[in-house]
Amino acid sequence: MQVAGLFNFVTNAMLRILLIEDQRDIAANIWDYLEHHGFVMDHAADGVNGLRMAMDGSYDVIVLDLGLPKLDGLELCRMLRDAHRDTPVLMLTARDTLDDKLAGFDRGADDYVVKPFAMKELEARIHALYRRGRLQQGEVLRVADLTLDPVNLSVQRGGQTLTVTRAGFALLEALMRRMPHLVRHAELAHALWGETGGDIATLHTHLSMLRSIIDRPFEDKLLHTVHGFGYRIAEDRDQ
Ligand code: CA
């Protein structure tokens, strides 16, 4: 990819993670770290609740502990796959034995990490699973003649490749995942900076730069300002 250098990053924009883990301290550590890095988190503390949420929710990745009360991780994973839910599953295992790992894959887990693990490693595995899942689905986000490819990190409009900044890509991905709906300032700030926040003036500046790239050279405007609330991407007139 010729522009790979420009896009040597990953974005956590709006990735929804379901964490199924019964140990409160481990769950809290994972939650805090991932939320701080821009993920949207949900948590279940036992296998039954975890399965219910995994069945209902539209999660991008499920982080699943192997040893859980009520329903263990392997069984949960098997039931999820039996119900044709193909959300990528990253298994957490304290038991570093080959048998456990193989059993996990046999029941539909996609990858595993062995406790204790570094949070950075967990984050990297989540990204790898997410990208792999998207790649298999061939998902490209599209509105009118604008496309965003989350796997190859490319943005095109009218068949022409556009060069967007890291911040612009994260914002555009967050907006396109929710189109045509409004994405509020706080959500956009979260997509960009995670829990560390950032100021609204800088956010507006990033969106203004994004607009100059994806909209200004083109007749139909797709990025709409909803004054006082946020922004939306849609193929229609400003509201
Ligand atoms: Ca456990």
PDB file of N, CA, C and O in Angstrom, residues 54-129:
ATOM      1  N   ALA A  54     -23.734 -11.387  24.957  1.00  0.00           N
ATOM      2  CA  ALA A  54     -23.057 -11.701  23.703  1.00  0.00           C
ATOM      3  C   ALA A  54     -24.072 -11.999  22.597  1.00  0.00           C
ATOM      4  O   ALA A  54     -23.869 -11.664  21.434  1.00  0.00           O
ATOM      5  N   MET A  55     -25.170 -12.633  22.974  1.00  0.00           N
ATOM      6  CA  MET A  55     -26.226 -12.961  22.003  1.00  0.00           C
ATOM      7  C   MET A  55     -26.962 -11.707  21.546  1.00  0.00           C
ATOM      8  O   MET A  55     -27.301 -11.560  20.381  1.00  0.00           O
ATOM      9  N   ASP A  56     -27.228 -10.819  22.503  1.00  0.00           N
ATOM     10  CA  ASP A  56     -28.013  -9.618  22.206  1.00  0.00           C
ATOM     11  C   ASP A  56     -27.202  -8.521  21.542  1.00  0.00           C
ATOM     12  O   ASP A  56     -27.680  -7.831  20.652  1.00  0.00           O
ATOM     13  N   GLY A  57     -25.980  -8.323  22.055  1.00  0.00           N
ATOM     14  CA  GLY A  57     -25.243  -7.108  21.711  1.00  0.00           C
ATOM     15  C   GLY A  57     -24.544  -7.182  20.371  1.00  0.00           C
ATOM     16  O   GLY A  57     -24.316  -8.254  19.831  1.00  0.00           O
ATOM     17  N   SER A  58     -24.235  -6.024  19.866  1.00  0.00           N
ATOM     18  CA  SER A  58     -23.465  -5.971  18.619  1.00  0.00           C
ATOM     19  C   SER A  58     -22.045  -5.557  18.990  1.00  0.00           C
ATOM     20  O   SER A  58     -21.672  -4.407  18.869  1.00  0.00           O
ATOM     21  N   TYR A  59     -21.287  -6.536  19.471  1.00  0.00           N
ATOM     22  CA  TYR A  59     -19.922  -6.254  19.901  1.00  0.00           C
ATOM     23  C   TYR A  59     -18.942  -6.533  18.775  1.00  0.00           C
ATOM     24  O   TYR A  59     -19.160  -7.396  17.936  1.00  0.00           O
ATOM     25  N   ASP A  60     -17.852  -5.772  18.796  1.00  0.00           N
ATOM     26  CA  ASP A  60     -16.819  -5.992  17.783  1.00  0.00           C
ATOM     27  C   ASP A  60     -15.895  -7.128  18.190  1.00  0.00           C
ATOM     28  O   ASP A  60     -15.449  -7.895  17.337  1.00  0.00           O
ATOM     29  N   VAL A  61     -15.614  -7.224  19.487  1.00  0.00           N
ATOM     30  CA  VAL A  61     -14.776  -8.316  19.999  1.00  0.00           C
ATOM     31  C   VAL A  61     -15.283  -8.676  21.397  1.00  0.00           C
ATOM     32  O   VAL A  61     -15.689  -7.803  22.162  1.00  0.00           O
ATOM     33  N   ILE A  62     -15.264  -9.973  21.716  1.00  0.00           N
ATOM     34  CA  ILE A  62     -15.597 -10.440  23.066  1.00  0.00           C
ATOM     35  C   ILE A  62     -14.315 -10.938  23.724  1.00  0.00           C
ATOM     36  O   ILE A  62     -13.588 -11.748  23.144  1.00  0.00           O
ATOM     37  N   VAL A  63     -14.030 -10.400  24.902  1.00  0.00           N
ATOM     38  CA  VAL A  63     -12.889 -10.862  25.700  1.00  0.00           C
ATOM     39  C   VAL A  63     -13.460 -11.766  26.782  1.00  0.00           C
ATOM     40  O   VAL A  63     -14.238 -11.322  27.622  1.00  0.00           O
ATOM     41  N   LEU A  64     -13.097 -13.035  26.729  1.00  0.00           N
ATOM     42  CA  LEU A  64     -13.806 -14.053  27.494  1.00  0.00           C
ATOM     43  C   LEU A  64     -12.864 -14.837  28.395  1.00  0.00           C
ATOM     44  O   LEU A  64     -11.919 -15.475  27.911  1.00  0.00           O
ATOM     45  N   ASP A  65     -13.144 -14.794  29.699  1.00  0.00           N
ATOM     46  CA  ASP A  65     -12.368 -15.585  30.647  1.00  0.00           C
ATOM     47  C   ASP A  65     -12.778 -17.056  30.521  1.00  0.00           C
ATOM     48  O   ASP A  65     -13.934 -17.370  30.244  1.00  0.00           O
ATOM     49  N   LEU A  66     -11.807 -17.932  30.713  1.00  0.00           N
ATOM     50  CA  LEU A  66     -12.093 -19.368  30.591  1.00  0.00           C
ATOM     51  C   LEU A  66     -12.874 -19.892  31.801  1.00  0.00           C
ATOM     52  O   LEU A  66     -13.897 -20.568  31.642  1.00  0.00           O
ATOM     53  N   GLY A  67     -12.412 -19.546  32.991  1.00  0.00           N
ATOM     54  CA  GLY A  67     -13.066 -20.044  34.206  1.00  0.00           C
ATOM     55  C   GLY A  67     -14.076 -19.049  34.739  1.00  0.00           C
ATOM     56  O   GLY A  67     -13.704 -18.010  35.283  1.00  0.00           O
ATOM     57  N   LEU A  68     -15.360 -19.358  34.562  1.00  0.00           N
ATOM     58  CA  LEU A  68     -16.428 -18.436  34.958  1.00  0.00           C
ATOM     59  C   LEU A  68     -17.472 -19.171  35.786  1.00  0.00           C
ATOM     60  O   LEU A  68     -17.715 -20.354  35.550  1.00  0.00           O
ATOM     61  N   PRO A  69     -18.128 -18.465  36.729  1.00  0.00           N
ATOM     62  CA  PRO A  69     -19.248 -19.087  37.439  1.00  0.00           C
ATOM     63  C   PRO A  69     -20.456 -19.275  36.511  1.00  0.00           C
ATOM     64  O   PRO A  69     -20.599 -18.525  35.538  1.00  0.00           O
ATOM     65  N   LYS A  70     -21.269 -20.249  36.824  1.00  0.00           N
ATOM     66  CA  LYS A  70     -22.537 -20.551  36.148  1.00  0.00           C
ATOM     67  C   LYS A  70     -22.371 -21.228  34.785  1.00  0.00           C
ATOM     68  O   LYS A  70     -23.089 -22.172  34.466  1.00  0.00           O
ATOM     69  N   LEU A  71     -21.459 -20.699  33.963  1.00  0.00           N
ATOM     70  CA  LEU A  71     -21.260 -21.286  32.632  1.00  0.00           C
ATOM     71  C   LEU A  71     -19.817 -20.977  32.253  1.00  0.00           C
ATOM     72  O   LEU A  71     -19.438 -19.810  32.217  1.00  0.00           O
ATOM     73  N   ASP A  72     -19.002 -21.996  31.998  1.00  0.00           N
ATOM     74  CA  ASP A  72     -17.591 -21.682  31.753  1.00  0.00           C
ATOM     75  C   ASP A  72     -17.380 -21.148  30.332  1.00  0.00           C
ATOM     76  O   ASP A  72     -18.249 -21.250  29.468  1.00  0.00           O
ATOM     77  N   GLY A  73     -16.206 -20.555  30.149  1.00  0.00           N
ATOM     78  CA  GLY A  73     -15.915 -19.841  28.913  1.00  0.00           C
ATOM     79  C   GLY A  73     -15.998 -20.704  27.664  1.00  0.00           C
ATOM     80  O   GLY A  73     -16.513 -20.288  26.635  1.00  0.00           O
ATOM     81  N   LEU A  74     -15.494 -21.938  27.773  1.00  0.00           N
ATOM     82  CA  LEU A  74     -15.511 -22.821  26.602  1.00  0.00           C
ATOM     83  C   LEU A  74     -16.935 -23.167  26.198  1.00  0.00           C
ATOM     84  O   LEU A  74     -17.285 -23.168  25.013  1.00  0.00           O
ATOM     85  N   GLU A  75     -17.762 -23.432  27.195  1.00  0.00           N
ATOM     86  CA  GLU A  75     -19.153 -23.788  26.908  1.00  0.00           C
ATOM     87  C   GLU A  75     -19.900 -22.581  26.312  1.00  0.00           C
ATOM     88  O   GLU A  75     -20.668 -22.707  25.359  1.00  0.00           O
ATOM     89  N   LEU A  76     -19.642 -21.408  26.911  1.00  0.00           N
ATOM     90  CA  LEU A  76     -20.249 -20.175  26.412  1.00  0.00           C
ATOM     91  C   LEU A  76     -19.897 -19.971  24.930  1.00  0.00           C
ATOM     92  O   LEU A  76     -20.749 -19.668  24.093  1.00  0.00           O
ATOM     93  N   CYS A  77     -18.632 -20.181  24.640  1.00  0.00           N
ATOM     94  CA  CYS A  77     -18.150 -19.984  23.269  1.00  0.00           C
ATOM     95  C   CYS A  77     -18.835 -20.958  22.298  1.00  0.00           C
ATOM     96  O   CYS A  77     -19.256 -20.574  21.201  1.00  0.00           O
ATOM     97  N   ARG A  78     -18.960 -22.191  22.747  1.00  0.00           N
ATOM     98  CA  ARG A  78     -19.616 -23.189  21.890  1.00  0.00           C
ATOM     99  C   ARG A  78     -21.076 -22.811  21.628  1.00  0.00           C
ATOM    100  O   ARG A  78     -21.567 -22.901  20.495  1.00  0.00           O
ATOM    101  N   MET A  79     -21.769 -22.359  22.679  1.00  0.00           N
ATOM    102  CA  MET A  79     -23.179 -21.993  22.515  1.00  0.00           C
ATOM    103  C   MET A  79     -23.341 -20.781  21.596  1.00  0.00           C
ATOM    104  O   MET A  79     -24.282 -20.698  20.801  1.00  0.00           O
ATOM    105  N   LEU A  80     -22.381 -19.872  21.704  1.00  0.00           N
ATOM    106  CA  LEU A  80     -22.397 -18.682  20.840  1.00  0.00           C
ATOM    107  C   LEU A  80     -22.263 -19.086  19.367  1.00  0.00           C
ATOM    108  O   LEU A  80     -23.016 -18.639  18.502  1.00  0.00           O
ATOM    109  N   ARG A  81     -21.329 -19.980  19.115  1.00  0.00           N
ATOM    110  CA  ARG A  81     -21.103 -20.417  17.724  1.00  0.00           C
ATOM    111  C   ARG A  81     -22.273 -21.272  17.227  1.00  0.00           C
ATOM    112  O   ARG A  81     -22.644 -21.180  16.058  1.00  0.00           O
ATOM    113  N   ASP A  82     -22.816 -22.084  18.120  1.00  0.00           N
ATOM    114  CA  ASP A  82     -23.981 -22.893  17.735  1.00  0.00           C
ATOM    115  C   ASP A  82     -25.145 -22.005  17.319  1.00  0.00           C
ATOM    116  O   ASP A  82     -25.978 -22.390  16.494  1.00  0.00           O
ATOM    117  N   ALA A  83     -25.212 -20.816  17.923  1.00  0.00           N
ATOM    118  CA  ALA A  83     -26.287 -19.874  17.602  1.00  0.00           C
ATOM    119  C   ALA A  83     -25.889 -18.962  16.429  1.00  0.00           C
ATOM    120  O   ALA A  83     -26.552 -17.958  16.164  1.00  0.00           O
ATOM    121  N   HIS A  84     -24.768 -19.306  15.767  1.00  0.00           N
ATOM    122  CA  HIS A  84     -24.301 -18.581  14.585  1.00  0.00           C
ATOM    123  C   HIS A  84     -23.951 -17.127  14.870  1.00  0.00           C
ATOM    124  O   HIS A  84     -24.147 -16.263  14.024  1.00  0.00           O
ATOM    125  N   ARG A  85     -23.465 -16.875  16.088  1.00  0.00           N
ATOM    126  CA  ARG A  85     -22.907 -15.553  16.381  1.00  0.00           C
ATOM    127  C   ARG A  85     -21.402 -15.633  16.109  1.00  0.00           C
ATOM    128  O   ARG A  85     -20.720 -16.446  16.729  1.00  0.00           O
ATOM    129  N   ASP A  86     -20.928 -14.817  15.189  1.00  0.00           N
ATOM    130  CA  ASP A  86     -19.527 -14.966  14.787  1.00  0.00           C
ATOM    131  C   ASP A  86     -18.620 -13.844  15.276  1.00  0.00           C
ATOM    132  O   ASP A  86     -17.548 -13.619  14.740  1.00  0.00           O
ATOM    133  N   THR A  87     -19.054 -13.151  16.334  1.00  0.00           N
ATOM    134  CA  THR A  87     -18.204 -12.120  16.940  1.00  0.00           C
ATOM    135  C   THR A  87     -16.852 -12.734  17.327  1.00  0.00           C
ATOM    136  O   THR A  87     -16.828 -13.796  17.955  1.00  0.00           O
ATOM    137  N   PRO A  88     -15.736 -12.084  16.957  1.00  0.00           N
ATOM    138  CA  PRO A  88     -14.438 -12.642  17.344  1.00  0.00           C
ATOM    139  C   PRO A  88     -14.316 -12.766  18.865  1.00  0.00           C
ATOM    140  O   PRO A  88     -14.720 -11.872  19.597  1.00  0.00           O
ATOM    141  N   VAL A  89     -13.774 -13.892  19.326  1.00  0.00           N
ATOM    142  CA  VAL A  89     -13.620 -14.149  20.762  1.00  0.00           C
ATOM    143  C   VAL A  89     -12.143 -14.299  21.106  1.00  0.00           C
ATOM    144  O   VAL A  89     -11.433 -15.104  20.513  1.00  0.00           O
ATOM    145  N   LEU A  90     -11.716 -13.485  22.060  1.00  0.00           N
ATOM    146  CA  LEU A  90     -10.361 -13.585  22.601  1.00  0.00           C
ATOM    147  C   LEU A  90     -10.462 -14.200  23.992  1.00  0.00           C
ATOM    148  O   LEU A  90     -11.059 -13.630  24.894  1.00  0.00           O
ATOM    149  N   MET A  91      -9.896 -15.381  24.140  1.00  0.00           N
ATOM    150  CA  MET A  91     -10.024 -16.121  25.395  1.00  0.00           C
ATOM    151  C   MET A  91      -8.891 -15.753  26.349  1.00  0.00           C
ATOM    152  O   MET A  91      -7.738 -15.667  25.946  1.00  0.00           O
ATOM    153  N   LEU A  92      -9.252 -15.545  27.616  1.00  0.00           N
ATOM    154  CA  LEU A  92      -8.251 -15.338  28.665  1.00  0.00           C
ATOM    155  C   LEU A  92      -8.128 -16.638  29.431  1.00  0.00           C
ATOM    156  O   LEU A  92      -9.119 -17.178  29.898  1.00  0.00           O
ATOM    157  N   THR A  93      -6.934 -17.139  29.550  1.00  0.00           N
ATOM    158  CA  THR A  93      -6.774 -18.385  30.278  1.00  0.00           C
ATOM    159  C   THR A  93      -5.644 -18.302  31.291  1.00  0.00           C
ATOM    160  O   THR A  93      -4.592 -17.746  31.014  1.00  0.00           O
ATOM    161  N   ALA A  94      -5.915 -18.807  32.488  1.00  0.00           N
ATOM    162  CA  ALA A  94      -4.885 -18.864  33.517  1.00  0.00           C
ATOM    163  C   ALA A  94      -4.135 -20.194  33.404  1.00  0.00           C
ATOM    164  O   ALA A  94      -3.078 -20.361  33.965  1.00  0.00           O
ATOM    165  N   ARG A  95      -4.714 -21.106  32.680  1.00  0.00           N
ATOM    166  CA  ARG A  95      -4.144 -22.447  32.599  1.00  0.00           C
ATOM    167  C   ARG A  95      -3.342 -22.588  31.319  1.00  0.00           C
ATOM    168  O   ARG A  95      -3.901 -22.767  30.237  1.00  0.00           O
ATOM    169  N   ASP A  96      -2.052 -22.484  31.523  1.00  0.00           N
ATOM    170  CA  ASP A  96      -1.185 -22.463  30.349  1.00  0.00           C
ATOM    171  C   ASP A  96      -0.877 -23.889  29.885  1.00  0.00           C
ATOM    172  O   ASP A  96       0.255 -24.329  29.943  1.00  0.00           O
ATOM    173  N   THR A  97      -1.913 -24.552  29.444  1.00  0.00           N
ATOM    174  CA  THR A  97      -1.667 -25.891  28.916  1.00  0.00           C
ATOM    175  C   THR A  97      -2.189 -25.969  27.493  1.00  0.00           C
ATOM    176  O   THR A  97      -3.180 -25.332  27.135  1.00  0.00           O
ATOM    177  N   LEU A  98      -1.518 -26.721  26.696  1.00  0.00           N
ATOM    178  CA  LEU A  98      -1.873 -26.839  25.293  1.00  0.00           C
ATOM    179  C   LEU A  98      -3.300 -27.360  25.134  1.00  0.00           C
ATOM    180  O   LEU A  98      -4.040 -26.918  24.273  1.00  0.00           O
ATOM    181  N   ASP A  99      -3.679 -28.279  26.012  1.00  0.00           N
ATOM    182  CA  ASP A  99      -5.015 -28.864  25.908  1.00  0.00           C
ATOM    183  C   ASP A  99      -6.100 -27.800  26.003  1.00  0.00           C
ATOM    184  O   ASP A  99      -7.057 -27.807  25.243  1.00  0.00           O
ATOM    185  N   ASP A 100      -5.944 -26.891  26.973  1.00  0.00           N
ATOM    186  CA  ASP A 100      -6.935 -25.831  27.140  1.00  0.00           C
ATOM    187  C   ASP A 100      -7.019 -24.953  25.901  1.00  0.00           C
ATOM    188  O   ASP A 100      -8.090 -24.577  25.457  1.00  0.00           O
ATOM    189  N   LYS A 101      -5.862 -24.629  25.368  1.00  0.00           N
ATOM    190  CA  LYS A 101      -5.836 -23.772  24.192  1.00  0.00           C
ATOM    191  C   LYS A 101      -6.521 -24.452  23.015  1.00  0.00           C
ATOM    192  O   LYS A 101      -7.342 -23.849  22.324  1.00  0.00           O
ATOM    193  N   LEU A 102      -6.176 -25.690  22.813  1.00  0.00           N
ATOM    194  CA  LEU A 102      -6.775 -26.421  21.692  1.00  0.00           C
ATOM    195  C   LEU A 102      -8.275 -26.567  21.882  1.00  0.00           C
ATOM    196  O   LEU A 102      -9.058 -26.412  20.954  1.00  0.00           O
ATOM    197  N   ALA A 103      -8.675 -26.836  23.130  1.00  0.00           N
ATOM    198  CA  ALA A 103     -10.107 -26.966  23.407  1.00  0.00           C
ATOM    199  C   ALA A 103     -10.815 -25.655  23.108  1.00  0.00           C
ATOM    200  O   ALA A 103     -11.919 -25.637  22.578  1.00  0.00           O
ATOM    201  N   GLY A 104     -10.168 -24.536  23.434  1.00  0.00           N
ATOM    202  CA  GLY A 104     -10.747 -23.221  23.175  1.00  0.00           C
ATOM    203  C   GLY A 104     -10.984 -22.988  21.702  1.00  0.00           C
ATOM    204  O   GLY A 104     -12.055 -22.547  21.282  1.00  0.00           O
ATOM    205  N   PHE A 105     -10.017 -23.340  20.896  1.00  0.00           N
ATOM    206  CA  PHE A 105     -10.184 -23.145  19.454  1.00  0.00           C
ATOM    207  C   PHE A 105     -11.246 -24.070  18.885  1.00  0.00           C
ATOM    208  O   PHE A 105     -12.009 -23.715  18.011  1.00  0.00           O
ATOM    209  N   ASP A 106     -11.277 -25.280  19.434  1.00  0.00           N
ATOM    210  CA  ASP A 106     -12.256 -26.248  18.979  1.00  0.00           C
ATOM    211  C   ASP A 106     -13.677 -25.740  19.198  1.00  0.00           C
ATOM    212  O   ASP A 106     -14.579 -26.017  18.431  1.00  0.00           O
ATOM    213  N   ARG A 107     -13.874 -24.960  20.240  1.00  0.00           N
ATOM    214  CA  ARG A 107     -15.209 -24.444  20.557  1.00  0.00           C
ATOM    215  C   ARG A 107     -15.445 -23.059  19.976  1.00  0.00           C
ATOM    216  O   ARG A 107     -16.414 -22.401  20.315  1.00  0.00           O
ATOM    217  N   GLY A 108     -14.561 -22.591  19.145  1.00  0.00           N
ATOM    218  CA  GLY A 108     -14.845 -21.367  18.406  1.00  0.00           C
ATOM    219  C   GLY A 108     -14.164 -20.104  18.885  1.00  0.00           C
ATOM    220  O   GLY A 108     -14.441 -19.028  18.387  1.00  0.00           O
ATOM    221  N   ALA A 109     -13.234 -20.220  19.862  1.00  0.00           N
ATOM    222  CA  ALA A 109     -12.456 -19.036  20.237  1.00  0.00           C
ATOM    223  C   ALA A 109     -11.482 -18.731  19.098  1.00  0.00           C
ATOM    224  O   ALA A 109     -11.025 -19.634  18.402  1.00  0.00           O
ATOM    225  N   ASP A 110     -11.182 -17.483  18.890  1.00  0.00           N
ATOM    226  CA  ASP A 110     -10.348 -17.102  17.760  1.00  0.00           C
ATOM    227  C   ASP A 110      -8.889 -16.899  18.148  1.00  0.00           C
ATOM    228  O   ASP A 110      -8.003 -17.035  17.327  1.00  0.00           O
ATOM    229  N   ASP A 111      -8.675 -16.534  19.403  1.00  0.00           N
ATOM    230  CA  ASP A 111      -7.307 -16.317  19.872  1.00  0.00           C
ATOM    231  C   ASP A 111      -7.342 -16.389  21.399  1.00  0.00           C
ATOM    232  O   ASP A 111      -8.420 -16.432  21.987  1.00  0.00           O
ATOM    233  N   TYR A 112      -6.192 -16.441  22.029  1.00  0.00           N
ATOM    234  CA  TYR A 112      -6.162 -16.496  23.486  1.00  0.00           C
ATOM    235  C   TYR A 112      -4.947 -15.736  23.984  1.00  0.00           C
ATOM    236  O   TYR A 112      -3.982 -15.532  23.253  1.00  0.00           O
ATOM    237  N   VAL A 113      -5.022 -15.284  25.225  1.00  0.00           N
ATOM    238  CA  VAL A 113      -3.843 -14.796  25.940  1.00  0.00           C
ATOM    239  C   VAL A 113      -3.811 -15.496  27.292  1.00  0.00           C
ATOM    240  O   VAL A 113      -4.849 -15.813  27.860  1.00  0.00           O
ATOM    241  N   VAL A 114      -2.592 -15.737  27.756  1.00  0.00           N
ATOM    242  CA  VAL A 114      -2.406 -16.451  29.009  1.00  0.00           C
ATOM    243  C   VAL A 114      -2.154 -15.439  30.121  1.00  0.00           C
ATOM    244  O   VAL A 114      -1.329 -14.544  29.977  1.00  0.00           O
ATOM    245  N   LYS A 115      -2.909 -15.583  31.211  1.00  0.00           N
ATOM    246  CA  LYS A 115      -2.704 -14.708  32.377  1.00  0.00           C
ATOM    247  C   LYS A 115      -1.420 -15.101  33.094  1.00  0.00           C
ATOM    248  O   LYS A 115      -1.153 -16.292  33.198  1.00  0.00           O
ATOM    249  N   PRO A 116      -0.651 -14.158  33.610  1.00  0.00           N
ATOM    250  CA  PRO A 116      -0.863 -12.711  33.485  1.00  0.00           C
ATOM    251  C   PRO A 116      -0.347 -12.198  32.138  1.00  0.00           C
ATOM    252  O   PRO A 116       0.637 -12.716  31.612  1.00  0.00           O
ATOM    253  N   PHE A 117      -1.003 -11.214  31.614  1.00  0.00           N
ATOM    254  CA  PHE A 117      -0.591 -10.667  30.314  1.00  0.00           C
ATOM    255  C   PHE A 117      -0.442  -9.157  30.443  1.00  0.00           C
ATOM    256  O   PHE A 117      -0.983  -8.544  31.362  1.00  0.00           O
ATOM    257  N   ALA A 118       0.304  -8.573  29.522  1.00  0.00           N
ATOM    258  CA  ALA A 118       0.443  -7.117  29.486  1.00  0.00           C
ATOM    259  C   ALA A 118      -0.774  -6.540  28.768  1.00  0.00           C
ATOM    260  O   ALA A 118      -1.251  -7.118  27.788  1.00  0.00           O
ATOM    261  N   MET A 119      -1.274  -5.418  29.256  1.00  0.00           N
ATOM    262  CA  MET A 119      -2.456  -4.795  28.653  1.00  0.00           C
ATOM    263  C   MET A 119      -2.224  -4.436  27.185  1.00  0.00           C
ATOM    264  O   MET A 119      -3.117  -4.521  26.363  1.00  0.00           O
ATOM    265  N   LYS A 120      -0.992  -4.027  26.894  1.00  0.00           N
ATOM    266  CA  LYS A 120      -0.667  -3.682  25.506  1.00  0.00           C
ATOM    267  C   LYS A 120      -0.834  -4.888  24.594  1.00  0.00           C
ATOM    268  O   LYS A 120      -1.263  -4.765  23.451  1.00  0.00           O
ATOM    269  N   GLU A 121      -0.463  -6.044  25.118  1.00  0.00           N
ATOM    270  CA  GLU A 121      -0.594  -7.295  24.365  1.00  0.00           C
ATOM    271  C   GLU A 121      -2.074  -7.589  24.119  1.00  0.00           C
ATOM    272  O   GLU A 121      -2.482  -7.953  23.013  1.00  0.00           O
ATOM    273  N   LEU A 122      -2.871  -7.402  25.157  1.00  0.00           N
ATOM    274  CA  LEU A 122      -4.312  -7.625  25.026  1.00  0.00           C
ATOM    275  C   LEU A 122      -4.896  -6.695  23.962  1.00  0.00           C
ATOM    276  O   LEU A 122      -5.665  -7.127  23.096  1.00  0.00           O
ATOM    277  N   GLU A 123      -4.515  -5.439  24.009  1.00  0.00           N
ATOM    278  CA  GLU A 123      -5.021  -4.459  23.045  1.00  0.00           C
ATOM    279  C   GLU A 123      -4.610  -4.848  21.616  1.00  0.00           C
ATOM    280  O   GLU A 123      -5.418  -4.787  20.684  1.00  0.00           O
ATOM    281  N   ALA A 124      -3.360  -5.274  21.473  1.00  0.00           N
ATOM    282  CA  ALA A 124      -2.869  -5.664  20.144  1.00  0.00           C
ATOM    283  C   ALA A 124      -3.645  -6.870  19.607  1.00  0.00           C
ATOM    284  O   ALA A 124      -4.002  -6.929  18.421  1.00  0.00           O
ATOM    285  N   ARG A 125      -3.932  -7.825  20.481  1.00  0.00           N
ATOM    286  CA  ARG A 125      -4.688  -9.020  20.059  1.00  0.00           C
ATOM    287  C   ARG A 125      -6.123  -8.646  19.662  1.00  0.00           C
ATOM    288  O   ARG A 125      -6.677  -9.209  18.719  1.00  0.00           O
ATOM    289  N   ILE A 126      -6.712  -7.726  20.416  1.00  0.00           N
ATOM    290  CA  ILE A 126      -8.071  -7.278  20.088  1.00  0.00           C
ATOM    291  C   ILE A 126      -8.081  -6.652  18.685  1.00  0.00           C
ATOM    292  O   ILE A 126      -8.945  -6.950  17.866  1.00  0.00           O
ATOM    293  N   HIS A 127      -7.098  -5.810  18.433  1.00  0.00           N
ATOM    294  CA  HIS A 127      -7.027  -5.190  17.115  1.00  0.00           C
ATOM    295  C   HIS A 127      -6.855  -6.213  16.009  1.00  0.00           C
ATOM    296  O   HIS A 127      -7.492  -6.145  14.964  1.00  0.00           O
ATOM    297  N   ALA A 128      -5.963  -7.165  16.260  1.00  0.00           N
ATOM    298  CA  ALA A 128      -5.692  -8.182  15.241  1.00  0.00           C
ATOM    299  C   ALA A 128      -6.968  -8.967  14.940  1.00  0.00           C
ATOM    300  O   ALA A 128      -7.295  -9.211  13.768  1.00  0.00           O
ATOM    301  N   LEU A 129      -7.702  -9.324  15.986  1.00  0.00           N
ATOM    302  CA  LEU A 129      -8.944 -10.079  15.793  1.00  0.00           C
ATOM    303  C   LEU A 129      -9.982  -9.257  15.047  1.00  0.00           C
ATOM    304  O   LEU A 129     -10.667  -9.748  14.162  1.00  0.00           O
TER     305      LEU A 129
END
